[in-house]
PDB file of C-alpha atoms in Angstrom:
ATOM      1  CA  ASP A 172      36.996 -26.304 101.802  1.00  0.00           C
ATOM      2  CA  SER A 173      35.907 -22.856 101.958  1.00  0.00           C
ATOM      3  CA  GLY A 174      32.067 -23.877 101.821  1.00  0.00           C
ATOM      4  CA  VAL A 175      31.279 -21.956  98.898  1.00  0.00           C
ATOM      5  CA  THR A 176      30.588 -24.223  95.763  1.00  0.00           C
ATOM      6  CA  GLN A 177      30.626 -23.492  92.072  1.00  0.00           C
ATOM      7  CA  THR A 178      29.482 -24.863  89.211  1.00  0.00           C
ATOM      8  CA  PRO A 179      30.524 -26.053  86.379  1.00  0.00           C
ATOM      9  CA  LYS A 180      34.263 -26.473  87.166  1.00  0.00           C
ATOM     10  CA  HIS A 181      35.191 -25.851  83.541  1.00  0.00           C
ATOM     11  CA  LEU A 182      33.409 -24.685  80.797  1.00  0.00           C
ATOM     12  CA  ILE A 183      34.184 -24.388  77.078  1.00  0.00           C
ATOM     13  CA  THR A 184      32.180 -22.519  74.866  1.00  0.00           C
ATOM     14  CA  ALA A 185      32.346 -20.477  71.444  1.00  0.00           C
ATOM     15  CA  THR A 186      32.612 -16.626  70.960  1.00  0.00           C
ATOM     16  CA  GLY A 187      29.049 -15.329  70.734  1.00  0.00           C
ATOM     17  CA  GLN A 188      27.455 -17.561  73.020  1.00  0.00           C
ATOM     18  CA  ARG A 189      26.003 -17.411  76.195  1.00  0.00           C
ATOM     19  CA  VAL A 190      26.505 -19.067  79.532  1.00  0.00           C
ATOM     20  CA  THR A 191      25.362 -19.120  83.008  1.00  0.00           C
ATOM     21  CA  LEU A 192      27.733 -20.059  86.396  1.00  0.00           C
ATOM     22  CA  ARG A 193      26.493 -20.672  89.364  1.00  0.00           C
ATOM     23  CA  CYS A 194      27.620 -20.252  92.955  1.00  0.00           C
ATOM     24  CA  SER A 195      26.082 -21.223  96.431  1.00  0.00           C
ATOM     25  CA  PRO A 196      27.315 -19.507  99.541  1.00  0.00           C
ATOM     26  CA  ARG A 197      28.463 -20.855 102.826  1.00  0.00           C
ATOM     27  CA  SER A 198      25.710 -21.427 104.872  1.00  0.00           C
ATOM     28  CA  GLY A 199      24.147 -18.567 106.566  1.00  0.00           C
ATOM     29  CA  ASP A 200      26.367 -15.835 104.551  1.00  0.00           C
ATOM     30  CA  LEU A 201      24.356 -13.197 103.135  1.00  0.00           C
ATOM     31  CA  SER A 202      26.721 -11.698 100.485  1.00  0.00           C
ATOM     32  CA  VAL A 203      28.109 -12.931  97.478  1.00  0.00           C
ATOM     33  CA  TYR A 204      30.790 -11.402  95.116  1.00  0.00           C
ATOM     34  CA  TRP A 205      32.192 -12.098  91.932  1.00  0.00           C
ATOM     35  CA  TYR A 206      35.641 -11.725  90.910  1.00  0.00           C
ATOM     36  CA  GLN A 207      37.176 -12.449  87.200  1.00  0.00           C
ATOM     37  CA  GLN A 208      41.029 -13.626  87.069  1.00  0.00           C
ATOM     38  CA  SER A 209      42.758 -13.387  83.856  1.00  0.00           C
ATOM     39  CA  LEU A 210      46.309 -13.556  82.991  1.00  0.00           C
ATOM     40  CA  ASP A 211      46.599  -9.797  81.691  1.00  0.00           C
ATOM     41  CA  GLN A 212      44.496  -8.010  84.398  1.00  0.00           C
ATOM     42  CA  GLY A 213      44.766 -10.121  87.356  1.00  0.00           C
ATOM     43  CA  LEU A 214      41.531 -10.685  90.057  1.00  0.00           C
ATOM     44  CA  GLN A 215      39.135  -7.704  89.250  1.00  0.00           C
ATOM     45  CA  PHE A 216      35.986  -7.256  91.554  1.00  0.00           C
ATOM     46  CA  LEU A 217      32.529  -7.386  89.137  1.00  0.00           C
ATOM     47  CA  ILE A 218      29.892  -7.271  91.415  1.00  0.00           C
ATOM     48  CA  GLN A 219      28.435  -7.969  94.593  1.00  0.00           C
ATOM     49  CA  TYR A 220      24.832  -9.160  96.337  1.00  0.00           C
ATOM     50  CA  TYR A 221      23.728  -8.653  99.636  1.00  0.00           C
ATOM     51  CA  ASN A 222      20.376 -10.644 100.465  1.00  0.00           C
ATOM     52  CA  GLY A 223      19.304 -10.644  97.071  1.00  0.00           C
ATOM     53  CA  GLU A 224      19.986  -7.038  96.136  1.00  0.00           C
ATOM     54  CA  GLU A 225      22.887  -5.722  94.404  1.00  0.00           C
ATOM     55  CA  ARG A 226      25.228  -3.852  96.492  1.00  0.00           C
ATOM     56  CA  ALA A 227      28.191  -2.625  94.792  1.00  0.00           C
ATOM     57  CA  LYS A 228      29.262  -2.937  91.069  1.00  0.00           C
ATOM     58  CA  GLY A 229      32.928  -3.152  89.895  1.00  0.00           C
ATOM     59  CA  ASN A 230      34.299  -3.604  86.565  1.00  0.00           C
ATOM     60  CA  ILE A 231      31.796  -5.473  84.754  1.00  0.00           C
ATOM     61  CA  LEU A 232      30.706  -5.399  81.471  1.00  0.00           C
ATOM     62  CA  GLU A 233      27.441  -4.615  80.031  1.00  0.00           C
ATOM     63  CA  ARG A 234      27.259  -8.037  78.549  1.00  0.00           C
ATOM     64  CA  PHE A 235      27.404  -9.643  81.775  1.00  0.00           C
ATOM     65  CA  SER A 236      24.822  -9.734  84.657  1.00  0.00           C
ATOM     66  CA  ALA A 237      24.055 -11.182  87.783  1.00  0.00           C
ATOM     67  CA  GLN A 238      21.589 -11.936  90.331  1.00  0.00           C
ATOM     68  CA  GLN A 239      20.878 -13.500  93.598  1.00  0.00           C
ATOM     69  CA  PHE A 240      18.040 -15.884  94.506  1.00  0.00           C
ATOM     70  CA  PRO A 241      15.686 -15.814  97.770  1.00  0.00           C
ATOM     71  CA  ASP A 242      17.596 -18.976  98.586  1.00  0.00           C
ATOM     72  CA  LEU A 243      20.938 -16.970  98.251  1.00  0.00           C
ATOM     73  CA  HIS A 244      22.795 -18.763  95.714  1.00  0.00           C
ATOM     74  CA  SER A 245      23.664 -16.866  92.895  1.00  0.00           C
ATOM     75  CA  GLU A 246      24.364 -16.750  89.231  1.00  0.00           C
ATOM     76  CA  LEU A 247      26.689 -14.697  86.736  1.00  0.00           C
ATOM     77  CA  ASN A 248      25.378 -14.515  83.255  1.00  0.00           C
ATOM     78  CA  LEU A 249      28.030 -14.162  80.291  1.00  0.00           C
ATOM     79  CA  SER A 250      26.440 -13.228  76.995  1.00  0.00           C
ATOM     80  CA  SER A 251      27.830 -12.375  73.302  1.00  0.00           C
ATOM     81  CA  LEU A 252      31.160 -13.980  74.843  1.00  0.00           C
ATOM     82  CA  GLU A 253      34.366 -13.040  73.050  1.00  0.00           C
ATOM     83  CA  LEU A 254      37.723 -14.442  73.664  1.00  0.00           C
ATOM     84  CA  GLY A 255      38.788 -12.186  76.098  1.00  0.00           C
ATOM     85  CA  ASP A 256      36.545 -13.287  78.376  1.00  0.00           C
ATOM     86  CA  SER A 257      38.510 -16.365  78.762  1.00  0.00           C
ATOM     87  CA  ALA A 258      39.467 -16.235  82.274  1.00  0.00           C
ATOM     88  CA  LEU A 259      38.806 -17.910  85.962  1.00  0.00           C
ATOM     89  CA  TYR A 260      35.316 -16.705  87.653  1.00  0.00           C
ATOM     90  CA  PHE A 261      35.381 -16.840  91.201  1.00  0.00           C
ATOM     91  CA  CYS A 262      32.573 -16.592  93.666  1.00  0.00           C
ATOM     92  CA  ALA A 263      33.251 -15.600  97.267  1.00  0.00           C
ATOM     93  CA  SER A 264      30.469 -15.494 100.240  1.00  0.00           C
ATOM     94  CA  SER A 265      30.705 -13.171 103.634  1.00  0.00           C
ATOM     95  CA  LEU A 266      28.627 -13.073 106.588  1.00  0.00           C
ATOM     96  CA  GLY A 267      27.104  -9.695 105.989  1.00  0.00           C
ATOM     97  CA  GLY A 268      29.214  -7.449 103.922  1.00  0.00           C
ATOM     98  CA  ALA A 269      30.951  -5.202 106.296  1.00  0.00           C
ATOM     99  CA  SER A 270      34.382  -4.339 105.332  1.00  0.00           C
ATOM    100  CA  THR A 271      35.721  -6.353 108.221  1.00  0.00           C
ATOM    101  CA  ASP A 272      34.108  -9.555 107.175  1.00  0.00           C
ATOM    102  CA  THR A 273      36.169 -12.758 106.053  1.00  0.00           C
ATOM    103  CA  GLN A 274      35.314 -13.414 102.259  1.00  0.00           C
ATOM    104  CA  TYR A 275      35.563 -17.163 101.508  1.00  0.00           C
ATOM    105  CA  PHE A 276      36.020 -17.970  98.147  1.00  0.00           C
ATOM    106  CA  GLY A 277      35.106 -20.860  95.525  1.00  0.00           C
ATOM    107  CA  PRO A 278      37.345 -23.074  93.604  1.00  0.00           C
ATOM    108  CA  GLY A 279      36.376 -21.170  90.580  1.00  0.00           C
ATOM    109  CA  THR A 280      34.849 -21.791  86.961  1.00  0.00           C
ATOM    110  CA  ARG A 281      37.719 -21.851  84.405  1.00  0.00           C
ATOM    111  CA  LEU A 282      35.757 -20.207  81.119  1.00  0.00           C
ATOM    112  CA  THR A 283      37.407 -21.009  77.687  1.00  0.00           C
ATOM    113  CA  VAL A 284      35.916 -19.211  74.847  1.00  0.00           C
ATOM    114  CA  LEU A 285      37.206 -20.197  71.526  1.00  0.00           C
TER     115      LEU A 285
ATOM    116  CA  ASP B 176      40.925   3.092  96.677  1.00  0.00           C
ATOM    117  CA  ALA B 177      44.691   3.740  98.344  1.00  0.00           C
ATOM    118  CA  LYS B 178      47.053   1.478  96.589  1.00  0.00           C
ATOM    119  CA  THR B 179      49.208  -1.053  97.725  1.00  0.00           C
ATOM    120  CA  THR B 180      52.906  -2.233  96.932  1.00  0.00           C
ATOM    121  CA  GLN B 181      54.285  -5.320  97.381  1.00  0.00           C
ATOM    122  CA  PRO B 182      57.522  -6.962  95.936  1.00  0.00           C
ATOM    123  CA  ASN B 183      56.896  -9.483  92.736  1.00  0.00           C
ATOM    124  CA  SER B 184      58.392 -12.422  94.103  1.00  0.00           C
ATOM    125  CA  MET B 185      60.360 -13.625  97.211  1.00  0.00           C
ATOM    126  CA  GLU B 186      61.938 -16.839  98.181  1.00  0.00           C
ATOM    127  CA  SER B 187      62.677 -18.231 101.666  1.00  0.00           C
ATOM    128  CA  ASN B 188      63.848 -21.684 102.962  1.00  0.00           C
ATOM    129  CA  GLU B 189      61.224 -24.236 104.436  1.00  0.00           C
ATOM    130  CA  GLU B 190      61.129 -23.853 108.325  1.00  0.00           C
ATOM    131  CA  GLU B 191      62.553 -20.567 108.433  1.00  0.00           C
ATOM    132  CA  PRO B 192      60.317 -17.326 109.295  1.00  0.00           C
ATOM    133  CA  VAL B 193      59.299 -15.345 106.567  1.00  0.00           C
ATOM    134  CA  HIS B 194      58.709 -11.419 106.087  1.00  0.00           C
ATOM    135  CA  LEU B 195      56.557 -10.002 103.402  1.00  0.00           C
ATOM    136  CA  PRO B 196      56.214  -6.584 103.110  1.00  0.00           C
ATOM    137  CA  CYS B 197      53.584  -3.941 102.008  1.00  0.00           C
ATOM    138  CA  ASN B 198      53.547  -0.396 101.655  1.00  0.00           C
ATOM    139  CA  HIS B 199      50.427   1.656 101.795  1.00  0.00           C
ATOM    140  CA  SER B 200      51.756   5.267 102.211  1.00  0.00           C
ATOM    141  CA  THR B 201      48.248   6.771 101.048  1.00  0.00           C
ATOM    142  CA  ILE B 202      46.292   4.664 103.754  1.00  0.00           C
ATOM    143  CA  SER B 203      43.400   6.914 105.178  1.00  0.00           C
ATOM    144  CA  GLY B 204      42.445   6.366 109.012  1.00  0.00           C
ATOM    145  CA  THR B 205      39.469   3.898 108.433  1.00  0.00           C
ATOM    146  CA  ASP B 206      41.408   1.492 106.005  1.00  0.00           C
ATOM    147  CA  TYR B 207      41.636  -1.861 106.846  1.00  0.00           C
ATOM    148  CA  ILE B 208      44.574  -3.692 105.951  1.00  0.00           C
ATOM    149  CA  HIS B 209      43.885  -7.155 104.783  1.00  0.00           C
ATOM    150  CA  TRP B 210      46.198 -10.114 103.887  1.00  0.00           C
ATOM    151  CA  TYR B 211      44.790 -13.013 101.540  1.00  0.00           C
ATOM    152  CA  ARG B 212      46.673 -15.342  99.652  1.00  0.00           C
ATOM    153  CA  GLN B 213      45.942 -17.602  96.652  1.00  0.00           C
ATOM    154  CA  LEU B 214      47.534 -21.415  96.644  1.00  0.00           C
ATOM    155  CA  PRO B 215      47.994 -22.573  93.173  1.00  0.00           C
ATOM    156  CA  SER B 216      44.959 -23.699  91.483  1.00  0.00           C
ATOM    157  CA  GLN B 217      42.732 -22.545  94.190  1.00  0.00           C
ATOM    158  CA  GLY B 218      40.544 -19.240  94.981  1.00  0.00           C
ATOM    159  CA  PRO B 219      42.172 -16.733  97.389  1.00  0.00           C
ATOM    160  CA  GLU B 220      42.002 -17.618 100.922  1.00  0.00           C
ATOM    161  CA  TYR B 221      41.834 -14.930 104.035  1.00  0.00           C
ATOM    162  CA  VAL B 222      44.761 -15.069 106.075  1.00  0.00           C
ATOM    163  CA  ILE B 223      44.487 -12.010 108.708  1.00  0.00           C
ATOM    164  CA  HIS B 224      43.287  -8.305 109.108  1.00  0.00           C
ATOM    165  CA  GLY B 225      44.108  -5.216 111.148  1.00  0.00           C
ATOM    166  CA  LEU B 226      43.615  -1.886 111.762  1.00  0.00           C
ATOM    167  CA  THR B 227      46.232  -0.208 113.935  1.00  0.00           C
ATOM    168  CA  SER B 228      47.815  -2.832 116.557  1.00  0.00           C
ATOM    169  CA  ASN B 229      49.834  -5.673 115.795  1.00  0.00           C
ATOM    170  CA  VAL B 230      47.635  -8.999 115.111  1.00  0.00           C
ATOM    171  CA  ASN B 231      48.094 -13.036 115.679  1.00  0.00           C
ATOM    172  CA  ASN B 232      46.221 -15.590 114.525  1.00  0.00           C
ATOM    173  CA  ARG B 233      47.028 -19.373 113.926  1.00  0.00           C
ATOM    174  CA  MET B 234      48.373 -18.982 110.410  1.00  0.00           C
ATOM    175  CA  ALA B 235      50.382 -15.826 110.611  1.00  0.00           C
ATOM    176  CA  SER B 236      51.307 -12.395 112.283  1.00  0.00           C
ATOM    177  CA  LEU B 237      50.615  -8.948 111.204  1.00  0.00           C
ATOM    178  CA  ALA B 238      52.813  -6.226 112.206  1.00  0.00           C
ATOM    179  CA  ILE B 239      51.826  -2.549 111.327  1.00  0.00           C
ATOM    180  CA  ALA B 240      53.955   0.339 111.228  1.00  0.00           C
ATOM    181  CA  GLU B 241      53.175   3.405 113.960  1.00  0.00           C
ATOM    182  CA  ASP B 242      52.709   5.518 111.129  1.00  0.00           C
ATOM    183  CA  ARG B 243      50.355   2.593 109.095  1.00  0.00           C
ATOM    184  CA  LYS B 244      52.291   3.431 106.020  1.00  0.00           C
ATOM    185  CA  SER B 245      53.318  -0.017 105.676  1.00  0.00           C
ATOM    186  CA  SER B 246      52.922  -3.607 107.283  1.00  0.00           C
ATOM    187  CA  THR B 247      54.533  -6.808 107.162  1.00  0.00           C
ATOM    188  CA  LEU B 248      52.653 -10.331 107.399  1.00  0.00           C
ATOM    189  CA  ILE B 249      55.038 -12.578 108.946  1.00  0.00           C
ATOM    190  CA  LEU B 250      54.940 -16.435 108.553  1.00  0.00           C
ATOM    191  CA  HIS B 251      56.503 -17.888 111.352  1.00  0.00           C
ATOM    192  CA  ARG B 252      57.849 -21.362 110.199  1.00  0.00           C
ATOM    193  CA  ALA B 253      57.289 -21.528 106.306  1.00  0.00           C
ATOM    194  CA  THR B 254      56.198 -24.852 104.737  1.00  0.00           C
ATOM    195  CA  LEU B 255      56.109 -25.921 101.333  1.00  0.00           C
ATOM    196  CA  ARG B 256      52.120 -25.448 101.721  1.00  0.00           C
ATOM    197  CA  ASP B 257      52.683 -21.750 102.035  1.00  0.00           C
ATOM    198  CA  ALA B 258      54.105 -21.179  98.426  1.00  0.00           C
ATOM    199  CA  ALA B 259      51.214 -18.865  97.085  1.00  0.00           C
ATOM    200  CA  VAL B 260      50.446 -15.539  95.938  1.00  0.00           C
ATOM    201  CA  TYR B 261      50.190 -13.037  98.860  1.00  0.00           C
ATOM    202  CA  TYR B 262      48.274 -10.247  98.515  1.00  0.00           C
ATOM    203  CA  CYS B 263      47.836  -6.680 100.691  1.00  0.00           C
ATOM    204  CA  ILE B 264      44.634  -5.474 100.326  1.00  0.00           C
ATOM    205  CA  LEU B 265      43.297  -2.268 101.687  1.00  0.00           C
ATOM    206  CA  ARG B 266      39.327  -2.188 102.619  1.00  0.00           C
ATOM    207  CA  ASN B 267      37.863   1.060 103.855  1.00  0.00           C
ATOM    208  CA  PHE B 268      34.690   1.294 106.429  1.00  0.00           C
ATOM    209  CA  GLY B 269      31.805   0.959 103.817  1.00  0.00           C
ATOM    210  CA  ASN B 270      33.823  -0.597 101.124  1.00  0.00           C
ATOM    211  CA  GLU B 271      33.125  -4.208 101.132  1.00  0.00           C
ATOM    212  CA  LYS B 272      34.628  -5.560  98.134  1.00  0.00           C
ATOM    213  CA  LEU B 273      38.218  -6.491  97.740  1.00  0.00           C
ATOM    214  CA  THR B 274      40.730  -5.092  95.459  1.00  0.00           C
ATOM    215  CA  PHE B 275      43.353  -7.143  94.553  1.00  0.00           C
ATOM    216  CA  GLY B 276      46.904  -5.702  93.411  1.00  0.00           C
ATOM    217  CA  THR B 277      49.779  -8.061  91.767  1.00  0.00           C
ATOM    218  CA  GLY B 278      50.657  -9.496  95.022  1.00  0.00           C
ATOM    219  CA  THR B 279      54.252 -11.026  96.032  1.00  0.00           C
ATOM    220  CA  ARG B 280      54.681 -14.697  94.474  1.00  0.00           C
ATOM    221  CA  LEU B 281      56.209 -16.441  98.022  1.00  0.00           C
ATOM    222  CA  THR B 282      58.188 -19.500  96.522  1.00  0.00           C
ATOM    223  CA  ILE B 283      59.499 -22.009  99.335  1.00  0.00           C
ATOM    224  CA  ILE B 284      63.045 -23.920  98.935  1.00  0.00           C
ATOM    225  CA  PRO B 285      62.932 -27.272 100.397  1.00  0.00           C
TER     226      PRO B 285
END
């Protein structure tokens, strides 16, 4: 158990819909990262927040947005969903944000868009 | 980001040592070498990291070539639980994200 929790575990929805994925980091961790894992693209970094502020952006679509709240939990919002958005979404947290910090990953949310 | 090259798959017998290679010929002086692994149906987990010197921890050892253009993750005594995809990742100072490649799928034969 990494200490990172993600809800829900599974999500099935239809094209065009909007969903919110939630992540609670390990106690004391200030950085939260979101990654997407699909069969054709592998594991890809989406976005990072550090203590409530956006810190780095990766291959995140404009239809996707995220935020980190004062209690440090984070939410990833996916809108106008397409079939290709079906994937595993992982959240990770780390103590600060240094390049040597270990990232601890949650169990993931499996999103299926029908 | 500097790229890494790993074999797509490897097999090893249970209770034998496993050497997982990684090539990173374009590594820069400030790139740290990280290894993560992903067990089936789980999120990735940290294994080990290093900069220049060889490193050991309870999970594995990391051997880094003198010119730093390659490294090897060593599992000293593989168990069935070590079957996973192993990712070799370079992280530059100031670059906090993880850039995953395709990794090496390690199969452990009982």
